[in-house]
Amino acid sequence: MKRKWWHEKVAYQIYPKSFYDTNGDGVGDLRGIIDKLDYLKELGIDIIWISPIYKSPFVDQGYDISDYYAIDPAFGTMEEMEELLAEAKKRDMHILMDLVVNHCSDQHEWFQKAMQDPDGEYGKYFYIMEGKEDGTPPCNWRSYFGGSVWEPIPGTNKYYLHMFAKEQPDLNWENPAVREEIYKMMNWWLDKGLSGFRIDAIINIKKDLTFSDLPADRDDGLAAGWKMLEHASGIEVFLKEMRDRTFRPHNAFSIGELFNFKAEDLENFIGDDGCFESIFDFSTTQVGMCDEGWYQSRRITPNEYRDIVFDSKKTSCNVGFLANIIENHDEPRGVSRYIPEGECSEMSKKMLATVMMLSYGLPFLYQGQEIGMTNMEFESIDQINDISTIDEYHVAQRAGLSDKEALKAVSDMSRDNARTPVQWSAEKNAGFTTADSTWLPVNPNYKTVNVETEMQDENSVYHFYKKLIALRKNPEYRETVVYGDFLPVWQEQDRLMAFYRKSSEKTLLVIANYQKEEREIPFAHRVKAVLLNNAEVFEQADGKAALRGYQAVVLEVE
Ligand code: TEU
Ligand code: CA
């Protein structure tokens, strides 16, 4: 495996609306990111991905872009963006923007022109098709956010396609003119000093061009649109063209957001000649989901979590780096999801952190993760802003759940769990803003879970993350933590997550007791050093080791 400039780094996602507000309007901004660069640097962050900050009507929080060459005034100005790039560079940090090119906004000039003349030049920038003979949409695919992917174009018998909201029309990648426009825009940003892009929803750019009906999977007669991906092939032609025209000439970093790909494609995506530098590992986020909707989903168990993480690390080891996450802006908070209900504590948060940070791959933190931010307890659907959660709430209601039950069902999965403002201090509104109100409510636990308090406490989740990052970067252990083999051990034991990281120089052993009960495990190693421990002691003698509930240790062994 070829070594890359980013392999030894640690990455962090910023969701700008909720990161830090400096002008008192209750919405985070670019100045807020600039102000907090030193905070991130001190934590040990090198690469920052910022969710969309382009001009947008915010139907899907900026993932609906109306001008790729402009910064939305809610976040600031182009000058501030340039300042951010310069300030990051000064600190040897790298900025990634979000590349949202499966679709744009219905307010984008291209789409406006397409609607004026669906048969003209710009009509070909989108997927515009006539309905079936009976006037119904071209096929029965359901959008990610509910309802048909096809929206009628008034005054015609035509429809346009949108995999996400109807305000997010899909761009037609089959049209070379569209691809040229996208590459031009990407190069414009890369030339400005951007270090790369996180690439949104990219698997969707290659459609099943037969646009055939799929077997309905809900009683609305529709089938989840993503199921067409199984019948789409040839995406790598577009992806490699994009790579060669934009990323490669800039030695830039690219990280794809893709679900629903086949294991045998891993090499093709992140191998030495892969389409991307890295892709996110979403394997644990898919468990327990089902066709009916979020209200029917179930929690992943600790053993499942372990087995899935182990599988994906073993498959990717020596192929390429997956990006390891426990959450992002589309997922509930990892500590609320992967730690069984009622067991979320400082100990268990640190345990999850240990496993994530020492697994094989690129650690990719999400804002607030470093202080152990948790899910929000939403009191009413009115507190929720996210388009996807609102759709799933209605799906649950239609299935017969009461309002209260529907809220509970979607609360656990809501994307807004991760989108509440970052908790900076115990002050009003968690020190996120000086405004009286915030665009999403602040999680009431901010009095204890916040940056300021945790920075003062050596034993906090924050300091534990900082130590984990420092361990990864420690010249003595870097080779092993970053590139070492990933070897699971004791997998037959219930709720124990243990693995070796092995290089020619060193062997590390990570042991995590994924339960609140203490336990004893057989242990015959000679311990050279205890590198990290979330409990006071690590007791071992006479071929046995004792572990506290949720204890996690990182050992150097012989
Ligand atoms: O997400 C793509 C995606 O397929 C899912 O994350 C999906 O949005 C989610 O499961 C629905 O609940 C990306 C972005 O990360 C997301 O924020 C955007 O909404 C989406 O693309 C559209 O741009
Ligand atoms: Ca602001």
Short mmCIF file of C-alpha atoms in Angstrom, two decimals, residues 242-415:
data_model
loop_
_atom_site.label_atom_id
_atom_site.label_comp_id
_atom_site.label_asym_id
_atom_site.label_seq_id
_atom_site.Cartn_x
_atom_site.Cartn_y
_atom_site.Cartn_z
CA MET A 242 -13.03 13.44 -11.78
CA ARG A 243 -10.00 12.21 -9.85
CA ASP A 244 -7.63 12.69 -12.78
CA ARG A 245 -9.00 16.09 -13.73
CA THR A 246 -9.12 17.61 -10.25
CA PHE A 247 -7.74 15.77 -7.21
CA ARG A 248 -4.61 14.16 -8.66
CA PRO A 249 -3.12 17.29 -10.25
CA HIS A 250 -3.52 19.02 -6.87
CA ASN A 251 -2.34 16.08 -4.76
CA ALA A 252 -5.61 16.71 -2.96
CA PHE A 253 -7.52 14.56 -0.51
CA SER A 254 -10.86 13.09 -1.49
CA ILE A 255 -13.20 11.26 0.82
CA GLY A 256 -16.35 9.71 -0.53
CA GLU A 257 -19.65 9.33 1.23
CA LEU A 258 -21.02 6.13 -0.15
CA PHE A 259 -23.40 3.52 1.06
CA ASN A 260 -24.60 0.42 -0.68
CA PHE A 261 -21.41 -0.60 -2.39
CA LYS A 262 -20.15 -4.13 -2.75
CA ALA A 263 -17.22 -5.44 -0.66
CA GLU A 264 -15.36 -6.49 -3.79
CA ASP A 265 -15.38 -2.84 -4.91
CA LEU A 266 -13.25 -1.70 -1.97
CA GLU A 267 -9.99 -1.97 -3.89
CA ASN A 268 -11.57 -0.01 -6.71
CA PHE A 269 -12.61 2.75 -4.32
CA ILE A 270 -9.67 3.10 -1.91
CA GLY A 271 -6.89 0.90 -3.28
CA ASP A 272 -3.67 2.41 -4.65
CA ASP A 273 -5.40 3.24 -7.91
CA GLY A 274 -8.76 3.86 -6.27
CA CYS A 275 -11.38 6.41 -7.21
CA PHE A 276 -10.98 8.14 -3.83
CA GLU A 277 -8.28 8.56 -1.25
CA SER A 278 -10.63 7.31 1.44
CA ILE A 279 -14.30 6.62 2.09
CA PHE A 280 -16.25 6.66 5.33
CA ASP A 281 -16.89 3.41 7.11
CA PHE A 282 -20.66 3.37 7.62
CA SER A 283 -20.89 -0.33 8.35
CA THR A 284 -22.22 0.04 11.90
CA THR A 285 -24.78 2.71 10.96
CA GLN A 286 -26.70 0.32 8.72
CA VAL A 287 -27.43 -2.34 11.31
CA GLY A 288 -31.04 -2.57 12.48
CA MET A 289 -32.41 -0.34 9.72
CA CYS A 290 -35.34 -1.62 7.70
CA ASP A 291 -37.50 -0.83 4.71
CA GLU A 292 -40.51 0.31 6.77
CA GLY A 293 -38.72 3.32 8.22
CA TRP A 294 -36.87 4.53 11.29
CA TYR A 295 -39.76 3.68 13.59
CA GLN A 296 -39.09 -0.01 12.96
CA SER A 297 -35.33 0.17 13.40
CA ARG A 298 -33.65 -1.53 16.31
CA ARG A 299 -30.51 -0.86 18.27
CA ILE A 300 -27.24 -2.56 17.36
CA THR A 301 -25.88 -4.81 20.15
CA PRO A 302 -22.31 -4.57 21.50
CA ASN A 303 -21.35 -7.92 19.98
CA GLU A 304 -22.72 -6.88 16.60
CA TYR A 305 -20.85 -3.60 16.84
CA ARG A 306 -17.61 -5.41 17.56
CA ASP A 307 -18.04 -8.02 14.82
CA ILE A 308 -18.91 -5.44 12.18
CA VAL A 309 -16.06 -3.11 13.08
CA PHE A 310 -13.65 -6.05 13.07
CA ASP A 311 -14.86 -7.27 9.69
CA SER A 312 -14.52 -3.92 8.04
CA LYS A 313 -11.06 -3.28 9.50
CA LYS A 314 -9.85 -6.73 8.47
CA THR A 315 -11.13 -6.24 4.91
CA SER A 316 -9.64 -2.79 4.51
CA CYS A 317 -6.29 -3.51 6.19
CA ASN A 318 -3.58 -3.42 3.51
CA VAL A 319 -6.08 -2.27 0.86
CA GLY A 320 -6.52 1.31 1.99
CA PHE A 321 -7.78 3.55 4.76
CA LEU A 322 -11.45 3.74 5.60
CA ALA A 323 -12.37 6.78 7.67
CA ASN A 324 -13.49 5.73 11.15
CA ILE A 325 -16.43 7.58 12.63
CA ILE A 326 -18.85 7.12 15.47
CA GLU A 327 -21.17 9.85 14.23
CA ASN A 328 -21.64 12.67 11.75
CA HIS A 329 -24.28 15.26 10.93
CA ASP A 330 -26.61 12.57 9.52
CA GLU A 331 -26.44 10.20 12.44
CA PRO A 332 -27.41 10.21 16.11
CA ARG A 333 -24.59 10.77 18.58
CA GLY A 334 -22.39 7.66 18.74
CA VAL A 335 -22.32 7.46 22.52
CA SER A 336 -26.13 7.43 22.61
CA ARG A 337 -26.36 4.82 19.90
CA TYR A 338 -23.56 2.32 20.42
CA ILE A 339 -23.62 2.25 24.21
CA PRO A 340 -26.72 0.40 25.46
CA GLU A 341 -29.46 2.55 26.96
CA GLY A 342 -28.77 3.63 30.52
CA GLU A 343 -25.05 2.82 30.32
CA CYS A 344 -23.72 6.02 28.79
CA SER A 345 -21.08 7.37 31.17
CA GLU A 346 -17.63 8.95 31.05
CA MET A 347 -16.14 5.45 31.23
CA SER A 348 -18.18 4.08 28.35
CA LYS A 349 -17.64 7.19 26.23
CA LYS A 350 -13.89 6.79 26.65
CA MET A 351 -14.14 3.11 25.82
CA LEU A 352 -15.87 3.85 22.53
CA ALA A 353 -13.29 6.54 21.79
CA THR A 354 -10.43 4.10 22.40
CA VAL A 355 -11.81 1.53 20.01
CA MET A 356 -12.48 4.08 17.31
CA MET A 357 -9.16 5.91 17.58
CA LEU A 358 -7.00 2.79 17.62
CA SER A 359 -8.75 0.84 14.88
CA TYR A 360 -7.16 0.66 11.47
CA GLY A 361 -8.05 3.72 9.36
CA LEU A 362 -8.27 7.49 9.46
CA PRO A 363 -9.93 8.82 12.64
CA PHE A 364 -12.61 11.31 11.64
CA LEU A 365 -14.14 13.09 14.63
CA TYR A 366 -17.37 15.04 14.51
CA GLN A 367 -17.76 18.31 16.39
CA GLY A 368 -18.69 17.76 20.04
CA GLN A 369 -17.62 14.12 19.96
CA GLU A 370 -14.42 15.08 21.74
CA ILE A 371 -16.44 16.22 24.77
CA GLY A 372 -18.89 13.32 24.64
CA MET A 373 -21.97 15.19 23.43
CA THR A 374 -25.08 13.01 23.52
CA ASN A 375 -28.44 12.80 21.78
CA MET A 376 -31.01 15.47 22.57
CA GLU A 377 -34.28 14.62 24.26
CA PHE A 378 -36.69 16.32 21.89
CA GLU A 379 -39.90 17.35 23.59
CA SER A 380 -41.94 18.05 20.51
CA ILE A 381 -41.66 17.67 16.74
CA ASP A 382 -41.59 21.49 16.56
CA GLN A 383 -38.06 21.40 17.96
CA ILE A 384 -36.94 19.41 14.93
CA ASN A 385 -35.78 21.11 11.79
CA ASP A 386 -34.37 18.22 9.72
CA ILE A 387 -36.30 17.36 6.57
CA SER A 388 -35.49 13.66 6.88
CA THR A 389 -36.67 13.39 10.50
CA ILE A 390 -39.92 15.16 9.69
CA ASP A 391 -40.56 12.71 6.84
CA GLU A 392 -39.83 9.72 9.08
CA TYR A 393 -42.15 11.16 11.75
CA HIS A 394 -45.00 11.18 9.23
CA VAL A 395 -44.10 7.66 8.10
CA ALA A 396 -44.40 6.52 11.73
CA GLN A 397 -47.74 8.32 12.16
CA ARG A 398 -49.13 6.76 8.99
CA ALA A 399 -48.13 3.35 10.36
CA GLY A 400 -50.46 4.03 13.29
CA LEU A 401 -48.11 5.32 15.99
CA SER A 402 -49.44 8.07 18.24
CA ASP A 403 -47.73 11.47 18.03
CA LYS A 404 -45.85 10.69 21.20
CA GLU A 405 -44.70 7.28 20.00
CA ALA A 406 -43.73 8.68 16.62
CA LEU A 407 -41.62 11.37 18.28
CA LYS A 408 -39.88 8.83 20.48
CA ALA A 409 -39.23 6.57 17.49
CA VAL A 410 -37.62 9.25 15.36
CA SER A 411 -35.84 11.00 18.25
CA ASP A 412 -33.38 8.16 18.65
CA MET A 413 -32.42 8.32 14.98
CA SER A 414 -32.86 12.01 14.20
CA ARG A 415 -30.12 13.81 12.32
#
